[in-house]
Amino acid sequence: MNRLIRHGLMFAGLFEVSSPALVERYNRALEHLSGKRTTLDHFHIDLSGFSPEVGDELDDMGYLNPGGCNRQIILLSTQQRNAPLLEMKFSTSATIIRDFIDANEAQLFRLTARDAVAGELQNSVYSVPHPQSLLDIRSVTVEADTTTGIVRDAAKLDTLITRFNEDPDAWWDDVLVAQMIGLARTTGDVTRAPVTFQTPNFRQDDFWTSHHGGLYVFRSVEHPAVLAALPFDASGIDMIDVTDTNAVATFFVRNGLLQPIVEGRGEAAAGILREKLEHLAIDALGHAGHLPDRTDDRALRRAMQTHADALPVAVNALGAMLAWAEGRGDWPRIDSSNPAYFHTMRAAPGPLRDLVNMVLAELAPQDFRQLHICHKPLFYARYRAMPEALKEWVAERLARDYAADKAGVWKHLYAADVPADMPKVKREGWPIANRGPWG
């Protein structure tokens, strides 16, 4: 994985913890949550406060996520919201933590100036021993406080202030006044600077989880379903085997969740197809042991010509679509039975965009750039198993074609619209399970 780290494709953007004060605050929070401490004096943490260096020291990469269901968090700074989330178990966790930081930025800024904030993402379940348990997850609440309990004490002080204001005899209650003064020494003036967190419930209708082989839950759509690598019995919701491409395509089409990644002829369309075609070729040639030593475009084209028999069927289908986009060939018919089908699709705009793109990346993992962008856990798992030559090519191509302009590449692939110039295709009688990229 060192190649990825060197190119900023892994562990990039982590928050650095190097000052003695921050290290001590982190240790107080870590001990508060788990009873453990780190002896490191310099490490990095992600959005949730997880540190790969500390995990390695403790020989426990789940030290902030025991059971993988209710993730614990350590916040040392509001700047952590710019960091990625590592060791992800639920696709919604990063959004929930960032929303919590944004909603409570002023309070967190004050509190983290002198202490760490520790807490937990509390699911509506506490463990998932069976896959059916995942369907019981309906909401997540963030529960957080400083290691010294300032938020808790502020709530107590607020209650005492209310009692003091409402009780006409409170002026003579020495015990009440002493309690208020004692709490105010740590909380400050809660009437002018409230120390409370907005902790709304975050709905969990749609999410991906790595548990039980990995599955996707879609409950907010017109036709709800679970897409699972290991299907199980579930009542009240359709179960779809994620490897059944026709069934998955039918589900997406029925719910209006897909759109073609290319919608017309032109250089923009051709560029997307050409890049995808090359990524598939690199993946196939790498696993077959035919990649050239130099990560060079010309060398790649020569290897594709020399070892054409090692290229998958999807490369030929994308090649036909590329020829059409460049005005060199006829319109190809690609439906969900074609291995190239999910390489030609992207999620339709909407709240489920990222989750749908995650499914598409899993169904078309040979496009390693899309996999890295949309499904990092699966990308890292596949990368670890790659031959060394393929690892070199993948790291170099990602550094060149993605890391240099992440926002631009994302817009190019998943947001930018290509002017439509659609061919007239007769579609009557197409079964829904065999829809093409244009429906």
PDB file of N, CA and C in Angstrom, residues 162-239:
ATOM      1  N   THR A 162     -32.789  27.496  35.759  1.00  0.00           N
ATOM      2  CA  THR A 162     -34.242  27.553  35.567  1.00  0.00           C
ATOM      3  C   THR A 162     -34.960  27.482  36.903  1.00  0.00           C
ATOM      4  N   ARG A 163     -34.505  26.566  37.745  1.00  0.00           N
ATOM      5  CA  ARG A 163     -35.110  26.438  39.084  1.00  0.00           C
ATOM      6  C   ARG A 163     -34.893  27.705  39.902  1.00  0.00           C
ATOM      7  N   PHE A 164     -33.683  28.276  39.794  1.00  0.00           N
ATOM      8  CA  PHE A 164     -33.366  29.496  40.533  1.00  0.00           C
ATOM      9  C   PHE A 164     -34.269  30.649  40.094  1.00  0.00           C
ATOM     10  N   ASN A 165     -34.507  30.753  38.802  1.00  0.00           N
ATOM     11  CA  ASN A 165     -35.327  31.849  38.283  1.00  0.00           C
ATOM     12  C   ASN A 165     -36.802  31.680  38.594  1.00  0.00           C
ATOM     13  N   GLU A 166     -37.252  30.440  38.722  1.00  0.00           N
ATOM     14  CA  GLU A 166     -38.683  30.189  38.905  1.00  0.00           C
ATOM     15  C   GLU A 166     -39.086  30.086  40.378  1.00  0.00           C
ATOM     16  N   ASP A 167     -38.119  29.784  41.236  1.00  0.00           N
ATOM     17  CA  ASP A 167     -38.427  29.610  42.665  1.00  0.00           C
ATOM     18  C   ASP A 167     -38.144  30.924  43.404  1.00  0.00           C
ATOM     19  N   PRO A 168     -39.156  31.588  43.951  1.00  0.00           N
ATOM     20  CA  PRO A 168     -38.931  32.871  44.631  1.00  0.00           C
ATOM     21  C   PRO A 168     -38.080  32.749  45.896  1.00  0.00           C
ATOM     22  N   ASP A 169     -37.966  31.534  46.454  1.00  0.00           N
ATOM     23  CA  ASP A 169     -37.166  31.349  47.664  1.00  0.00           C
ATOM     24  C   ASP A 169     -35.744  30.883  47.368  1.00  0.00           C
ATOM     25  N   ALA A 170     -35.381  30.814  46.061  1.00  0.00           N
ATOM     26  CA  ALA A 170     -34.070  30.275  45.693  1.00  0.00           C
ATOM     27  C   ALA A 170     -32.932  31.146  46.191  1.00  0.00           C
ATOM     28  N   TRP A 171     -33.182  32.441  46.366  1.00  0.00           N
ATOM     29  CA  TRP A 171     -32.126  33.340  46.846  1.00  0.00           C
ATOM     30  C   TRP A 171     -31.568  32.885  48.184  1.00  0.00           C
ATOM     31  N   TRP A 172     -32.381  32.220  48.981  1.00  0.00           N
ATOM     32  CA  TRP A 172     -31.946  31.812  50.321  1.00  0.00           C
ATOM     33  C   TRP A 172     -31.503  30.349  50.360  1.00  0.00           C
ATOM     34  N   ASP A 173     -31.455  29.729  49.215  1.00  0.00           N
ATOM     35  CA  ASP A 173     -31.039  28.316  49.154  1.00  0.00           C
ATOM     36  C   ASP A 173     -29.532  28.270  48.905  1.00  0.00           C
ATOM     37  N   ASP A 174     -28.758  28.218  50.008  1.00  0.00           N
ATOM     38  CA  ASP A 174     -27.297  28.249  49.894  1.00  0.00           C
ATOM     39  C   ASP A 174     -26.743  27.038  49.123  1.00  0.00           C
ATOM     40  N   VAL A 175     -27.376  25.886  49.301  1.00  0.00           N
ATOM     41  CA  VAL A 175     -26.901  24.681  48.610  1.00  0.00           C
ATOM     42  C   VAL A 175     -27.059  24.841  47.097  1.00  0.00           C
ATOM     43  N   LEU A 176     -28.201  25.370  46.665  1.00  0.00           N
ATOM     44  CA  LEU A 176     -28.460  25.578  45.233  1.00  0.00           C
ATOM     45  C   LEU A 176     -27.451  26.558  44.640  1.00  0.00           C
ATOM     46  N   VAL A 177     -27.234  27.676  45.349  1.00  0.00           N
ATOM     47  CA  VAL A 177     -26.296  28.692  44.853  1.00  0.00           C
ATOM     48  C   VAL A 177     -24.880  28.112  44.774  1.00  0.00           C
ATOM     49  N   ALA A 178     -24.489  27.333  45.783  1.00  0.00           N
ATOM     50  CA  ALA A 178     -23.142  26.725  45.785  1.00  0.00           C
ATOM     51  C   ALA A 178     -22.988  25.749  44.618  1.00  0.00           C
ATOM     52  N   GLN A 179     -24.046  24.982  44.336  1.00  0.00           N
ATOM     53  CA  GLN A 179     -23.993  24.051  43.205  1.00  0.00           C
ATOM     54  C   GLN A 179     -23.831  24.810  41.884  1.00  0.00           C
ATOM     55  N   MET A 180     -24.560  25.902  41.743  1.00  0.00           N
ATOM     56  CA  MET A 180     -24.478  26.693  40.510  1.00  0.00           C
ATOM     57  C   MET A 180     -23.086  27.285  40.333  1.00  0.00           C
ATOM     58  N   ILE A 181     -22.522  27.799  41.412  1.00  0.00           N
ATOM     59  CA  ILE A 181     -21.178  28.399  41.332  1.00  0.00           C
ATOM     60  C   ILE A 181     -20.140  27.331  40.992  1.00  0.00           C
ATOM     61  N   GLY A 182     -20.253  26.164  41.616  1.00  0.00           N
ATOM     62  CA  GLY A 182     -19.310  25.093  41.355  1.00  0.00           C
ATOM     63  C   GLY A 182     -19.345  24.622  39.905  1.00  0.00           C
ATOM     64  N   LEU A 183     -20.551  24.472  39.359  1.00  0.00           N
ATOM     65  CA  LEU A 183     -20.668  24.041  37.960  1.00  0.00           C
ATOM     66  C   LEU A 183     -20.192  25.125  37.004  1.00  0.00           C
ATOM     67  N   ALA A 184     -20.486  26.378  37.315  1.00  0.00           N
ATOM     68  CA  ALA A 184     -20.105  27.487  36.437  1.00  0.00           C
ATOM     69  C   ALA A 184     -18.593  27.631  36.326  1.00  0.00           C
ATOM     70  N   ARG A 185     -17.850  27.160  37.332  1.00  0.00           N
ATOM     71  CA  ARG A 185     -16.388  27.253  37.260  1.00  0.00           C
ATOM     72  C   ARG A 185     -15.837  26.443  36.071  1.00  0.00           C
ATOM     73  N   THR A 186     -16.531  25.363  35.720  1.00  0.00           N
ATOM     74  CA  THR A 186     -16.061  24.527  34.608  1.00  0.00           C
ATOM     75  C   THR A 186     -16.802  24.808  33.307  1.00  0.00           C
ATOM     76  N   THR A 187     -18.079  25.170  33.394  1.00  0.00           N
ATOM     77  CA  THR A 187     -18.878  25.345  32.169  1.00  0.00           C
ATOM     78  C   THR A 187     -18.834  26.763  31.633  1.00  0.00           C
ATOM     79  N   GLY A 188     -18.536  27.752  32.482  1.00  0.00           N
ATOM     80  CA  GLY A 188     -18.631  29.135  32.061  1.00  0.00           C
ATOM     81  C   GLY A 188     -20.077  29.612  32.135  1.00  0.00           C
ATOM     82  N   ASP A 189     -20.348  30.761  31.546  1.00  0.00           N
ATOM     83  CA  ASP A 189     -21.678  31.357  31.573  1.00  0.00           C
ATOM     84  C   ASP A 189     -22.539  30.725  30.482  1.00  0.00           C
ATOM     85  N   VAL A 190     -23.341  29.719  30.847  1.00  0.00           N
ATOM     86  CA  VAL A 190     -24.148  29.013  29.853  1.00  0.00           C
ATOM     87  C   VAL A 190     -25.314  29.858  29.362  1.00  0.00           C
ATOM     88  N   THR A 191     -25.622  30.964  30.048  1.00  0.00           N
ATOM     89  CA  THR A 191     -26.701  31.831  29.569  1.00  0.00           C
ATOM     90  C   THR A 191     -26.257  32.649  28.370  1.00  0.00           C
ATOM     91  N   ARG A 192     -24.967  32.986  28.326  1.00  0.00           N
ATOM     92  CA  ARG A 192     -24.445  33.765  27.188  1.00  0.00           C
ATOM     93  C   ARG A 192     -23.778  32.878  26.141  1.00  0.00           C
ATOM     94  N   ALA A 193     -23.164  31.793  26.562  1.00  0.00           N
ATOM     95  CA  ALA A 193     -22.496  30.874  25.634  1.00  0.00           C
ATOM     96  C   ALA A 193     -22.970  29.455  25.943  1.00  0.00           C
ATOM     97  N   PRO A 194     -24.135  29.067  25.438  1.00  0.00           N
ATOM     98  CA  PRO A 194     -24.684  27.740  25.731  1.00  0.00           C
ATOM     99  C   PRO A 194     -23.725  26.625  25.319  1.00  0.00           C
ATOM    100  N   VAL A 195     -23.632  25.610  26.168  1.00  0.00           N
ATOM    101  CA  VAL A 195     -22.773  24.468  25.887  1.00  0.00           C
ATOM    102  C   VAL A 195     -23.685  23.254  25.695  1.00  0.00           C
ATOM    103  N   THR A 196     -24.375  23.234  24.583  1.00  0.00           N
ATOM    104  CA  THR A 196     -25.253  22.120  24.244  1.00  0.00           C
ATOM    105  C   THR A 196     -25.002  21.729  22.795  1.00  0.00           C
ATOM    106  N   PHE A 197     -25.241  20.468  22.501  1.00  0.00           N
ATOM    107  CA  PHE A 197     -25.079  19.981  21.141  1.00  0.00           C
ATOM    108  C   PHE A 197     -26.434  19.741  20.500  1.00  0.00           C
ATOM    109  N   GLN A 198     -26.522  20.136  19.237  1.00  0.00           N
ATOM    110  CA  GLN A 198     -27.674  19.719  18.454  1.00  0.00           C
ATOM    111  C   GLN A 198     -27.409  18.287  18.003  1.00  0.00           C
ATOM    112  N   THR A 199     -28.208  17.366  18.460  1.00  0.00           N
ATOM    113  CA  THR A 199     -27.996  15.956  18.129  1.00  0.00           C
ATOM    114  C   THR A 199     -29.281  15.357  17.566  1.00  0.00           C
ATOM    115  N   PRO A 200     -29.670  15.784  16.381  1.00  0.00           N
ATOM    116  CA  PRO A 200     -30.880  15.219  15.788  1.00  0.00           C
ATOM    117  C   PRO A 200     -30.674  13.765  15.400  1.00  0.00           C
ATOM    118  N   ASN A 201     -31.783  13.049  15.275  1.00  0.00           N
ATOM    119  CA  ASN A 201     -31.709  11.682  14.784  1.00  0.00           C
ATOM    120  C   ASN A 201     -31.492  11.701  13.279  1.00  0.00           C
ATOM    121  N   PHE A 202     -30.542  10.911  12.822  1.00  0.00           N
ATOM    122  CA  PHE A 202     -30.280  10.797  11.398  1.00  0.00           C
ATOM    123  C   PHE A 202     -30.938   9.520  10.887  1.00  0.00           C
ATOM    124  N   ARG A 203     -31.838   9.670   9.936  1.00  0.00           N
ATOM    125  CA  ARG A 203     -32.541   8.521   9.383  1.00  0.00           C
ATOM    126  C   ARG A 203     -31.559   7.600   8.658  1.00  0.00           C
ATOM    127  N   GLN A 204     -31.808   6.299   8.788  1.00  0.00           N
ATOM    128  CA  GLN A 204     -30.973   5.296   8.149  1.00  0.00           C
ATOM    129  C   GLN A 204     -31.835   4.445   7.216  1.00  0.00           C
ATOM    130  N   ASP A 205     -32.511   5.092   6.283  1.00  0.00           N
ATOM    131  CA  ASP A 205     -33.352   4.337   5.354  1.00  0.00           C
ATOM    132  C   ASP A 205     -32.522   3.642   4.282  1.00  0.00           C
ATOM    133  N   ASP A 206     -31.437   4.298   3.860  1.00  0.00           N
ATOM    134  CA  ASP A 206     -30.645   3.784   2.743  1.00  0.00           C
ATOM    135  C   ASP A 206     -29.177   3.798   3.148  1.00  0.00           C
ATOM    136  N   PHE A 207     -28.501   2.664   3.047  1.00  0.00           N
ATOM    137  CA  PHE A 207     -27.099   2.619   3.438  1.00  0.00           C
ATOM    138  C   PHE A 207     -26.437   1.359   2.909  1.00  0.00           C
ATOM    139  N   TRP A 208     -25.094   1.411   2.877  1.00  0.00           N
ATOM    140  CA  TRP A 208     -24.272   0.222   2.632  1.00  0.00           C
ATOM    141  C   TRP A 208     -23.589  -0.145   3.933  1.00  0.00           C
ATOM    142  N   THR A 209     -23.392  -1.436   4.133  1.00  0.00           N
ATOM    143  CA  THR A 209     -22.629  -1.889   5.283  1.00  0.00           C
ATOM    144  C   THR A 209     -21.720  -3.028   4.855  1.00  0.00           C
ATOM    145  N   SER A 210     -20.574  -3.133   5.495  1.00  0.00           N
ATOM    146  CA  SER A 210     -19.641  -4.216   5.191  1.00  0.00           C
ATOM    147  C   SER A 210     -20.009  -5.505   5.905  1.00  0.00           C
ATOM    148  N   HIS A 211     -20.951  -5.444   6.836  1.00  0.00           N
ATOM    149  CA  HIS A 211     -21.322  -6.621   7.619  1.00  0.00           C
ATOM    150  C   HIS A 211     -21.965  -7.693   6.739  1.00  0.00           C
ATOM    151  N   HIS A 212     -21.738  -8.951   7.133  1.00  0.00           N
ATOM    152  CA  HIS A 212     -22.374 -10.109   6.496  1.00  0.00           C
ATOM    153  C   HIS A 212     -22.175 -10.128   4.989  1.00  0.00           C
ATOM    154  N   GLY A 213     -20.931  -9.947   4.598  1.00  0.00           N
ATOM    155  CA  GLY A 213     -20.581 -10.045   3.199  1.00  0.00           C
ATOM    156  C   GLY A 213     -20.805  -8.781   2.404  1.00  0.00           C
ATOM    157  N   GLY A 214     -21.379  -7.767   3.024  1.00  0.00           N
ATOM    158  CA  GLY A 214     -21.651  -6.509   2.342  1.00  0.00           C
ATOM    159  C   GLY A 214     -23.036  -6.492   1.742  1.00  0.00           C
ATOM    160  N   LEU A 215     -23.796  -5.462   2.048  1.00  0.00           N
ATOM    161  CA  LEU A 215     -25.135  -5.344   1.473  1.00  0.00           C
ATOM    162  C   LEU A 215     -25.555  -3.881   1.401  1.00  0.00           C
ATOM    163  N   TYR A 216     -26.538  -3.623   0.542  1.00  0.00           N
ATOM    164  CA  TYR A 216     -27.076  -2.284   0.319  1.00  0.00           C
ATOM    165  C   TYR A 216     -28.564  -2.309   0.646  1.00  0.00           C
ATOM    166  N   VAL A 217     -28.993  -1.358   1.450  1.00  0.00           N
ATOM    167  CA  VAL A 217     -30.405  -1.258   1.827  1.00  0.00           C
ATOM    168  C   VAL A 217     -30.986  -0.011   1.169  1.00  0.00           C
ATOM    169  N   PHE A 218     -32.054  -0.201   0.399  1.00  0.00           N
ATOM    170  CA  PHE A 218     -32.784   0.897  -0.242  1.00  0.00           C
ATOM    171  C   PHE A 218     -34.228   0.839   0.248  1.00  0.00           C
ATOM    172  N   ARG A 219     -34.593   1.767   1.153  1.00  0.00           N
ATOM    173  CA  ARG A 219     -35.952   1.750   1.705  1.00  0.00           C
ATOM    174  C   ARG A 219     -36.761   2.993   1.358  1.00  0.00           C
ATOM    175  N   SER A 220     -36.099   4.044   0.854  1.00  0.00           N
ATOM    176  CA  SER A 220     -36.822   5.288   0.586  1.00  0.00           C
ATOM    177  C   SER A 220     -37.353   5.361  -0.840  1.00  0.00           C
ATOM    178  N   VAL A 221     -37.104   4.328  -1.645  1.00  0.00           N
ATOM    179  CA  VAL A 221     -37.523   4.330  -3.045  1.00  0.00           C
ATOM    180  C   VAL A 221     -38.928   3.742  -3.176  1.00  0.00           C
ATOM    181  N   GLU A 222     -39.488   3.885  -4.366  1.00  0.00           N
ATOM    182  CA  GLU A 222     -40.862   3.395  -4.600  1.00  0.00           C
ATOM    183  C   GLU A 222     -40.949   1.885  -4.469  1.00  0.00           C
ATOM    184  N   HIS A 223     -39.903   1.191  -4.892  1.00  0.00           N
ATOM    185  CA  HIS A 223     -39.870  -0.273  -4.810  1.00  0.00           C
ATOM    186  C   HIS A 223     -38.657  -0.678  -3.964  1.00  0.00           C
ATOM    187  N   PRO A 224     -38.794  -0.733  -2.635  1.00  0.00           N
ATOM    188  CA  PRO A 224     -37.660  -0.994  -1.743  1.00  0.00           C
ATOM    189  C   PRO A 224     -37.062  -2.385  -1.972  1.00  0.00           C
ATOM    190  N   ALA A 225     -35.769  -2.490  -1.659  1.00  0.00           N
ATOM    191  CA  ALA A 225     -35.092  -3.782  -1.787  1.00  0.00           C
ATOM    192  C   ALA A 225     -33.774  -3.744  -1.037  1.00  0.00           C
ATOM    193  N   VAL A 226     -33.256  -4.941  -0.774  1.00  0.00           N
ATOM    194  CA  VAL A 226     -31.917  -5.126  -0.227  1.00  0.00           C
ATOM    195  C   VAL A 226     -31.097  -5.847  -1.280  1.00  0.00           C
ATOM    196  N   LEU A 227     -29.928  -5.284  -1.613  1.00  0.00           N
ATOM    197  CA  LEU A 227     -28.987  -5.919  -2.538  1.00  0.00           C
ATOM    198  C   LEU A 227     -27.877  -6.531  -1.700  1.00  0.00           C
ATOM    199  N   ALA A 228     -27.784  -7.847  -1.696  1.00  0.00           N
ATOM    200  CA  ALA A 228     -26.852  -8.515  -0.790  1.00  0.00           C
ATOM    201  C   ALA A 228     -25.952  -9.484  -1.533  1.00  0.00           C
ATOM    202  N   ALA A 229     -24.696  -9.553  -1.097  1.00  0.00           N
ATOM    203  CA  ALA A 229     -23.768 -10.544  -1.642  1.00  0.00           C
ATOM    204  C   ALA A 229     -24.124 -11.935  -1.129  1.00  0.00           C
ATOM    205  N   LEU A 230     -24.677 -12.000   0.070  1.00  0.00           N
ATOM    206  CA  LEU A 230     -25.132 -13.253   0.661  1.00  0.00           C
ATOM    207  C   LEU A 230     -26.610 -13.093   1.016  1.00  0.00           C
ATOM    208  N   PRO A 231     -27.515 -13.317   0.060  1.00  0.00           N
ATOM    209  CA  PRO A 231     -28.957 -13.099   0.314  1.00  0.00           C
ATOM    210  C   PRO A 231     -29.444 -13.887   1.528  1.00  0.00           C
ATOM    211  N   PHE A 232     -30.423 -13.317   2.219  1.00  0.00           N
ATOM    212  CA  PHE A 232     -30.987 -13.934   3.411  1.00  0.00           C
ATOM    213  C   PHE A 232     -32.487 -13.703   3.421  1.00  0.00           C
ATOM    214  N   ASP A 233     -33.180 -14.423   4.289  1.00  0.00           N
ATOM    215  CA  ASP A 233     -34.629 -14.275   4.399  1.00  0.00           C
ATOM    216  C   ASP A 233     -34.960 -12.980   5.123  1.00  0.00           C
ATOM    217  N   ALA A 234     -35.786 -12.147   4.491  1.00  0.00           N
ATOM    218  CA  ALA A 234     -36.204 -10.883   5.106  1.00  0.00           C
ATOM    219  C   ALA A 234     -37.666 -10.662   4.773  1.00  0.00           C
ATOM    220  N   SER A 235     -38.414 -10.243   5.762  1.00  0.00           N
ATOM    221  CA  SER A 235     -39.841 -10.006   5.557  1.00  0.00           C
ATOM    222  C   SER A 235     -40.100  -8.531   5.279  1.00  0.00           C
ATOM    223  N   GLY A 236     -41.024  -8.264   4.371  1.00  0.00           N
ATOM    224  CA  GLY A 236     -41.450  -6.901   4.111  1.00  0.00           C
ATOM    225  C   GLY A 236     -40.600  -6.137   3.120  1.00  0.00           C
ATOM    226  N   ILE A 237     -39.574  -6.764   2.527  1.00  0.00           N
ATOM    227  CA  ILE A 237     -38.722  -6.064   1.574  1.00  0.00           C
ATOM    228  C   ILE A 237     -38.118  -7.097   0.616  1.00  0.00           C
ATOM    229  N   ASP A 238     -38.004  -6.724  -0.656  1.00  0.00           N
ATOM    230  CA  ASP A 238     -37.442  -7.636  -1.652  1.00  0.00           C
ATOM    231  C   ASP A 238     -35.963  -7.875  -1.392  1.00  0.00           C
ATOM    232  N   MET A 239     -35.519  -9.090  -1.666  1.00  0.00           N
ATOM    233  CA  MET A 239     -34.121  -9.449  -1.522  1.00  0.00           C
ATOM    234  C   MET A 239     -33.559  -9.746  -2.908  1.00  0.00           C
TER     235      MET A 239
END
